[in-house]
Tab-separated table of C-alpha atoms and ligand atoms in Angstrom:
chain	number	residue	atom	x	y	z
A	1	LYS	CA	135.350	88.324	97.197
A	2	LEU	CA	135.067	88.469	93.508
A	3	HIS	CA	138.490	87.844	93.190
A	4	SER	CA	138.315	84.673	95.125
A	5	ALA	CA	135.102	83.630	92.998
A	6	LEU	CA	137.179	84.266	90.218
A	7	LEU	CA	140.352	82.090	91.698
A	8	ALA	CA	137.640	79.219	92.327
A	9	LEU	CA	136.343	79.612	89.482
A	10	PHE	CA	139.033	79.662	87.207
A	11	LEU	CA	141.459	77.584	89.292
A	12	GLY	CA	139.798	75.666	91.322
A	13	SER	CA	138.313	73.207	88.922
A	14	SER	CA	138.268	69.642	90.408
A	15	ALA	CA	138.981	68.306	86.661
A	16	GLY	CA	142.363	70.500	87.489
A	17	HIS	CA	144.081	73.224	87.761
A	18	ALA	CA	144.887	76.248	85.645
A	19	GLN	CA	148.216	76.421	84.616
A	20	ASN	CA	150.776	78.471	82.306
A	21	PRO	CA	151.095	77.022	79.530
A	22	LEU	CA	147.651	76.210	78.828
A	23	ASP	CA	146.796	72.650	79.076
A	24	PHE	CA	145.535	72.150	75.233
A	25	GLY	CA	145.749	67.993	76.039
A	26	SER	CA	148.887	67.496	73.503
A	27	ASP	CA	151.628	68.943	73.099
A	28	ILE	CA	150.969	71.518	70.400
A	29	LYS	CA	152.814	74.137	70.342
A	30	THR	CA	151.101	77.393	69.737
A	31	ALA	CA	151.456	81.329	69.597
A	32	ASP	CA	149.836	84.581	68.610
A	33	PRO	CA	146.763	83.597	70.898
A	34	SER	CA	143.385	85.742	69.967
A	35	ALA	CA	140.950	85.628	72.623
A	36	HIS	CA	137.409	86.042	72.417
A	37	VAL	CA	133.796	85.542	74.390
A	38	TRP	CA	131.303	84.751	71.604
A	39	GLN	CA	127.558	84.554	72.272
A	40	ASP	CA	127.681	80.645	74.055
A	41	GLY	CA	129.703	82.003	77.035
A	42	LYS	CA	132.364	79.968	76.057
A	43	MET	CA	135.913	81.317	75.874
A	44	TYR	CA	137.695	80.975	72.154
A	45	LEU	CA	141.225	81.114	71.090
A	46	TYR	CA	142.580	81.600	67.745
A	47	THR	CA	146.370	80.631	67.671
A	48	SER	CA	148.862	80.053	65.209
A	49	HIS	CA	150.794	76.980	64.947
A	50	ASP	CA	154.231	76.315	65.656
A	51	GLU	CA	155.258	73.597	64.141
A	52	GLU	CA	158.463	71.506	65.003
A	53	CYS	CA	161.340	71.875	63.353
A	54	GLN	CA	160.081	74.688	61.445
A	55	GLU	CA	162.527	76.477	59.844
A	56	ASP	CA	162.220	80.687	59.994
A	57	PHE	CA	158.450	80.910	60.792
A	58	TRP	CA	157.863	78.973	58.050
A	59	MET	CA	154.434	78.341	59.152
A	60	LYS	CA	151.318	76.366	57.668
A	61	ASN	CA	147.986	76.752	59.760
A	62	TRP	CA	145.638	78.011	62.122
A	63	HIS	CA	143.987	76.561	65.009
A	64	VAL	CA	140.806	76.984	67.802
A	65	PHE	CA	140.812	76.149	71.248
A	66	SER	CA	137.584	76.529	73.894
A	67	SER	CA	136.727	76.118	77.115
A	68	GLU	CA	134.770	76.778	79.588
A	69	ASP	CA	136.383	77.607	82.722
A	70	LEU	CA	140.137	77.717	81.349
A	71	VAL	CA	141.528	74.688	82.506
A	72	ASN	CA	139.657	72.077	80.497
A	73	TRP	CA	140.528	72.805	76.826
A	74	GLN	CA	139.289	71.191	73.172
A	75	ASP	CA	141.268	71.517	70.632
A	76	HIS	CA	139.325	72.084	67.507
A	77	GLY	CA	142.112	71.248	65.018
A	78	ALA	CA	143.673	73.344	61.866
A	79	VAL	CA	140.551	75.370	60.994
A	80	LEU	CA	142.206	76.974	58.092
A	81	SER	CA	145.815	75.900	56.320
A	82	VAL	CA	147.428	78.113	53.968
A	83	ASP	CA	146.988	74.537	51.474
A	84	ASP	CA	143.571	75.855	51.613
A	85	LEU	CA	144.420	79.223	49.867
A	86	SER	CA	145.133	79.805	46.147
A	87	TRP	CA	147.680	82.864	46.656
A	88	ALA	CA	150.054	81.754	50.058
A	89	ASP	CA	151.939	78.773	50.816
A	90	ASN	CA	153.586	79.986	54.253
A	91	TYR	CA	153.592	82.170	56.672
A	92	ALA	CA	150.809	81.350	58.720
A	93	TRP	CA	150.864	83.958	61.276
A	94	ALA	CA	148.895	85.733	63.538
A	95	PRO	CA	145.018	85.337	63.538
A	96	ASP	CA	142.413	87.631	64.775
A	97	ALA	CA	138.798	86.659	64.325
A	98	ALA	CA	135.009	88.675	64.839
A	99	TYR	CA	131.685	87.855	64.346
A	100	LYS	CA	129.556	90.056	62.420
A	101	ASN	CA	126.340	89.889	60.405
A	102	GLY	CA	125.845	86.031	61.992
A	103	LYS	CA	129.155	84.567	60.470
A	104	TYR	CA	132.172	83.929	61.765
A	105	TYR	CA	135.120	86.079	60.526
A	106	LEU	CA	138.976	84.958	60.803
A	107	VAL	CA	141.275	87.322	59.857
A	108	PHE	CA	144.707	86.747	59.061
A	109	PRO	CA	148.873	87.109	57.221
A	110	ALA	CA	150.023	84.745	54.922
A	111	GLY	CA	151.961	84.625	51.779
A	112	ASN	CA	155.011	83.422	49.899
A	113	GLY	CA	158.711	83.832	48.298
A	114	HIS	CA	161.682	83.486	50.998
A	115	LYS	CA	163.892	86.316	52.718
A	116	ASP	CA	167.333	86.465	51.832
A	117	ARG	CA	168.957	87.323	55.022
A	118	VAL	CA	172.943	88.007	53.383
A	119	ASN	CA	171.133	89.741	50.189
A	120	PRO	CA	167.975	91.514	51.081
A	121	LYS	CA	167.732	92.914	47.933
A	122	ASN	CA	167.484	89.088	46.757
A	123	SER	CA	164.723	88.371	49.247
A	124	THR	CA	161.419	86.957	47.356
A	125	LYS	CA	159.119	86.914	50.407
A	126	TRP	CA	155.938	89.233	50.451
A	127	MET	CA	152.988	88.802	53.005
A	128	GLY	CA	149.238	89.740	52.457
A	129	ILE	CA	145.941	89.888	54.896
A	130	GLY	CA	143.431	87.676	54.047
A	131	ILE	CA	139.910	86.928	55.413
A	132	ALA	CA	138.317	83.731	55.628
A	133	VAL	CA	134.798	82.873	57.172
A	134	SER	CA	132.389	80.414	58.879
A	135	ASP	CA	129.205	79.595	60.060
A	136	SER	CA	130.660	78.616	63.422
A	137	PRO	CA	133.473	79.770	65.982
A	138	THR	CA	135.147	76.673	65.665
A	139	GLY	CA	135.663	76.627	61.456
A	140	PRO	CA	136.581	75.263	59.293
A	141	PHE	CA	137.211	78.075	57.648
A	142	LYS	CA	136.888	78.948	53.791
A	143	ASP	CA	138.900	82.152	52.297
A	144	ALA	CA	136.649	84.707	51.661
A	145	ILE	CA	137.818	86.693	48.825
A	146	GLY	CA	140.123	84.845	46.800
A	147	GLY	CA	143.604	87.045	47.617
A	148	PRO	CA	144.613	89.362	49.930
A	149	LEU	CA	142.790	92.113	50.925
A	150	TRP	CA	145.853	94.342	51.345
A	151	ARG	CA	149.615	92.892	50.569
A	152	GLU	CA	153.663	94.078	50.451
A	153	PRO	CA	156.829	92.770	51.876
A	154	TYR	CA	155.797	92.227	55.605
A	155	ALA	CA	151.875	93.620	55.928
A	156	ASN	CA	151.383	91.145	59.349
A	157	ASP	CA	149.699	90.925	62.578
A	158	PRO	CA	145.829	91.849	61.210
A	159	ALA	CA	143.602	92.458	64.466
A	160	LEU	CA	140.107	93.175	63.950
A	161	PHE	CA	137.889	95.011	66.591
A	162	ILE	CA	134.190	95.480	66.698
A	163	ASP	CA	132.559	99.089	68.166
A	164	ASP	CA	129.685	99.127	70.268
A	165	ASP	CA	127.953	100.571	67.175
A	166	ASP	CA	128.827	97.716	65.371
A	167	LYS	CA	131.280	99.170	62.813
A	168	ALA	CA	134.402	96.985	62.374
A	169	TYR	CA	137.700	97.866	62.048
A	170	LEU	CA	140.850	95.969	60.828
A	171	TYR	CA	144.317	96.748	62.546
A	172	PHE	CA	147.653	95.768	60.899
A	173	HIS	CA	151.299	96.265	60.411
A	174	GLY	CA	153.294	96.991	57.289
A	175	THR	CA	156.903	96.597	56.309
A	176	LYS	CA	158.041	99.595	58.323
A	177	PHE	CA	156.618	98.289	61.392
A	178	ASP	CA	154.139	101.118	61.500
A	179	TYR	CA	150.260	100.908	61.942
A	180	TYR	CA	147.282	100.846	59.551
A	181	VAL	CA	143.811	101.168	59.652
A	182	ALA	CA	140.732	101.390	57.929
A	183	GLU	CA	136.520	100.500	58.315
A	184	MET	CA	135.669	97.574	57.081
A	185	ALA	CA	132.870	97.486	54.799
A	186	ASP	CA	129.862	96.050	56.067
A	187	ASP	CA	129.911	92.564	54.462
A	188	MET	CA	133.944	91.991	55.970
A	189	ARG	CA	135.519	91.632	52.977
A	190	SER	CA	136.481	94.806	52.193
A	191	VAL	CA	137.608	97.893	53.552
A	192	LYS	CA	135.720	101.655	52.806
A	193	GLY	CA	138.224	103.968	51.567
A	194	ASP	CA	141.986	103.294	52.093
A	195	PHE	CA	144.249	102.166	54.966
A	196	GLN	CA	145.025	105.101	57.009
A	197	LYS	CA	148.465	105.250	59.018
A	198	MET	CA	147.912	105.809	62.318
A	199	ASP	CA	148.788	109.089	64.681
A	200	MET	CA	150.671	107.630	67.560
A	201	GLY	CA	151.410	110.780	69.591
A	202	GLY	CA	154.960	111.049	68.213
A	203	TYR	CA	155.837	107.456	69.784
A	204	GLU	CA	156.678	104.783	67.494
A	205	PRO	CA	159.064	102.218	68.735
A	206	LYS	CA	159.439	98.857	66.032
A	207	MET	CA	155.829	97.507	66.522
A	208	GLU	CA	154.185	94.320	65.730
A	209	GLY	CA	150.624	92.421	66.625
A	210	PRO	CA	148.064	95.429	67.560
A	211	TRP	CA	145.180	94.702	69.866
A	212	VAL	CA	142.713	96.793	70.120
A	213	PHE	CA	139.112	96.503	73.109
A	214	LYS	CA	137.199	99.114	74.831
A	215	ARG	CA	136.680	99.608	78.370
A	216	ASP	CA	134.483	102.233	80.238
A	217	GLY	CA	134.211	103.760	77.111
A	218	LYS	CA	137.985	104.222	76.327
A	219	TYR	CA	139.795	102.463	73.767
A	220	TYR	CA	143.078	100.929	74.445
A	221	PHE	CA	145.977	99.907	71.446
A	222	THR	CA	147.867	97.391	72.984
A	223	MET	CA	150.684	96.139	71.530
A	224	PRO	CA	154.644	94.452	71.565
A	225	GLU	CA	157.019	97.360	71.541
A	226	ASN	CA	159.980	96.620	69.743
A	227	ASN	CA	158.259	93.341	69.257
A	228	ARG	CA	159.096	92.051	73.024
A	229	SER	CA	157.475	93.928	75.978
A	230	LEU	CA	153.523	94.187	75.881
A	231	ALA	CA	152.769	98.057	75.742
A	232	TYR	CA	149.541	100.369	75.485
A	233	TYR	CA	148.248	103.617	74.107
A	234	MET	CA	144.811	105.153	75.080
A	235	SER	CA	142.211	107.195	72.609
A	236	ASP	CA	138.522	108.640	72.614
A	237	SER	CA	138.450	107.061	69.157
A	238	PRO	CA	139.141	103.537	67.541
A	239	THR	CA	141.227	105.062	64.833
A	240	GLY	CA	143.504	107.467	67.118
A	241	PRO	CA	145.285	109.772	67.711
A	242	TRP	CA	146.716	107.639	70.687
A	243	GLU	CA	148.533	108.653	73.510
A	244	TYR	CA	151.292	106.704	74.944
A	245	LYS	CA	150.520	105.342	78.295
A	246	GLY	CA	153.826	102.317	78.739
A	247	ILE	CA	154.788	99.025	79.292
A	248	PHE	CA	152.672	96.626	81.124
A	249	MET	CA	154.376	93.319	80.821
A	250	ASP	CA	158.514	93.415	80.613
A	251	GLU	CA	159.875	91.149	77.788
A	252	GLU	CA	161.080	87.714	78.376
A	253	HIS	CA	164.344	86.073	77.168
A	254	ASN	CA	164.954	88.875	74.493
A	255	SER	CA	162.149	87.285	72.666
A	256	ASN	CA	158.837	88.347	71.002
A	257	ASN	CA	155.364	88.417	72.294
A	258	HIS	CA	152.085	88.351	71.213
A	259	HIS	CA	149.221	89.012	73.083
A	260	SER	CA	145.138	89.613	73.156
A	261	ILE	CA	143.138	90.824	75.854
A	262	VAL	CA	139.485	90.034	76.874
A	263	GLU	CA	136.712	90.511	79.729
A	264	TYR	CA	135.321	87.037	80.643
A	265	LYS	CA	132.891	86.234	83.744
A	266	GLY	CA	133.712	89.477	85.158
A	267	GLN	CA	137.659	89.119	85.066
A	268	TRP	CA	140.064	90.655	82.522
A	269	LEU	CA	142.584	88.404	80.861
A	270	LEU	CA	145.580	88.908	79.201
A	271	PHE	CA	146.771	85.953	76.607
A	272	TYR	CA	149.797	85.482	75.274
A	273	HIS	CA	152.944	83.568	74.384
A	274	ARG	CA	156.294	82.613	75.859
A	275	TRP	CA	158.909	80.659	74.485
A	276	LEU	CA	160.626	77.115	74.997
A	277	GLN	CA	163.950	77.583	77.008
A	278	SER	CA	166.924	76.187	76.421
A	279	PRO	CA	166.032	74.191	73.033
A	280	VAL	CA	168.482	71.204	72.645
A	281	SER	CA	168.168	71.019	68.885
A	282	SER	CA	167.782	73.208	66.034
A	283	CYS	CA	164.287	71.493	65.901
A	284	GLU	CA	163.395	73.122	68.715
A	285	GLN	CA	163.928	76.541	67.860
A	286	ARG	CA	160.941	79.051	67.171
A	287	GLN	CA	158.464	76.797	69.841
A	288	ARG	CA	156.197	78.965	71.585
A	289	TYR	CA	152.979	78.138	74.012
A	290	THR	CA	150.049	79.730	74.568
A	291	ALA	CA	150.053	81.338	78.609
A	292	ALA	CA	147.250	83.456	80.200
A	293	GLU	CA	147.205	86.300	83.412
A	294	TYR	CA	144.860	88.209	85.274
A	295	LEU	CA	144.855	91.734	83.996
A	296	TYR	CA	144.095	94.631	86.508
A	297	PHE	CA	143.446	98.140	85.771
A	298	ASN	CA	143.998	101.398	88.191
A	299	ASP	CA	140.899	103.423	89.206
A	300	ASP	CA	142.007	106.282	85.988
A	301	GLY	CA	142.016	103.272	83.848
A	302	THR	CA	145.920	102.588	83.467
A	303	ILE	CA	146.531	98.908	83.228
A	304	LYS	CA	148.281	97.485	86.087
A	305	LYS	CA	151.811	95.790	85.644
A	306	VAL	CA	151.700	92.249	85.275
A	307	GLU	CA	153.682	89.387	86.199
A	308	ARG	CA	154.061	86.038	84.372
A	309	THR	CA	152.909	83.119	86.412
A	310	ASP	CA	153.747	79.116	86.016
A	311	LYS	CA	150.484	78.797	87.619
B	401	FUB	O1	154.351	83.761	64.941
B	401	FUB	C1	154.823	84.429	63.637
B	401	FUB	C2	154.785	86.010	64.454
B	401	FUB	O2	155.814	86.049	65.371
B	401	FUB	C3	153.826	86.691	64.573
B	401	FUB	O3	152.963	86.894	63.252
B	401	FUB	C4	154.607	88.151	65.103
B	401	FUB	O4	153.548	89.072	65.950
B	401	FUB	C5	155.255	87.143	66.265
B	401	FUB	O5	154.721	86.702	67.314
């Protein structure tokens, strides 16, 4: 009954039907969706933006979308751009957001320089983790610290998790595609102590975008294994050690994935991105779009396998 009610809520709107990709009311291409439900009860998605004809993931800004029914979405525009940063001009990759101290925080990767794929030693590219702040969930966001909180050749995919005791944790993957965590200071502008490499229980495939959530007292660390199939670990602590539990969404078309998981009106949901297939020109390469699926759990707390749907 609950499921039917939710289906009616999410899919049966007289104004339209939920579909994949999500209909943002324009042909904007988005990737790396981070989903949050704030105090006003709406769903917010913080995404990166695949511009047409972008070269090698040269991405420039982050968007926010909101919805009350997951059918009708409002695009709040580019809420932060690398043009607003004094320290980066490129690589506006996967963001995340958090609410603390009455403010909204956007955590994001950005950087500059270029990667030389032929002679890697000539690469000048570096990426760092930035923090921006706003009084509103829809921005605009302002750089909170005027530089990266952390930088290295490839610090990417930051994610924030606020525990029930209001402690905030920041996760990201480093140049070697391994995961780091630190507790944020109360002002959300620095971390307490040093970033620690996490104990992944001995299983560490190449990893990208982390996403942490809590359900029934257990912590879930979810991520795209080999940057393609969505997999997860579980733990009794937000900082691990983590126990690997397996893949819950298979890869598609040998392409990367990046996701988030949130409970909305009693239903767990998975947001992720898919790739435009059969690009007819180089301008259509690296064009991704945001999609969503229902997510279900087994009685023991493990995650049921999710199939991609078009509706
Ligand atoms: O969108 C740029 C990068 O592609 C993200 O940071 C990765 O997680 C992958 O989705």
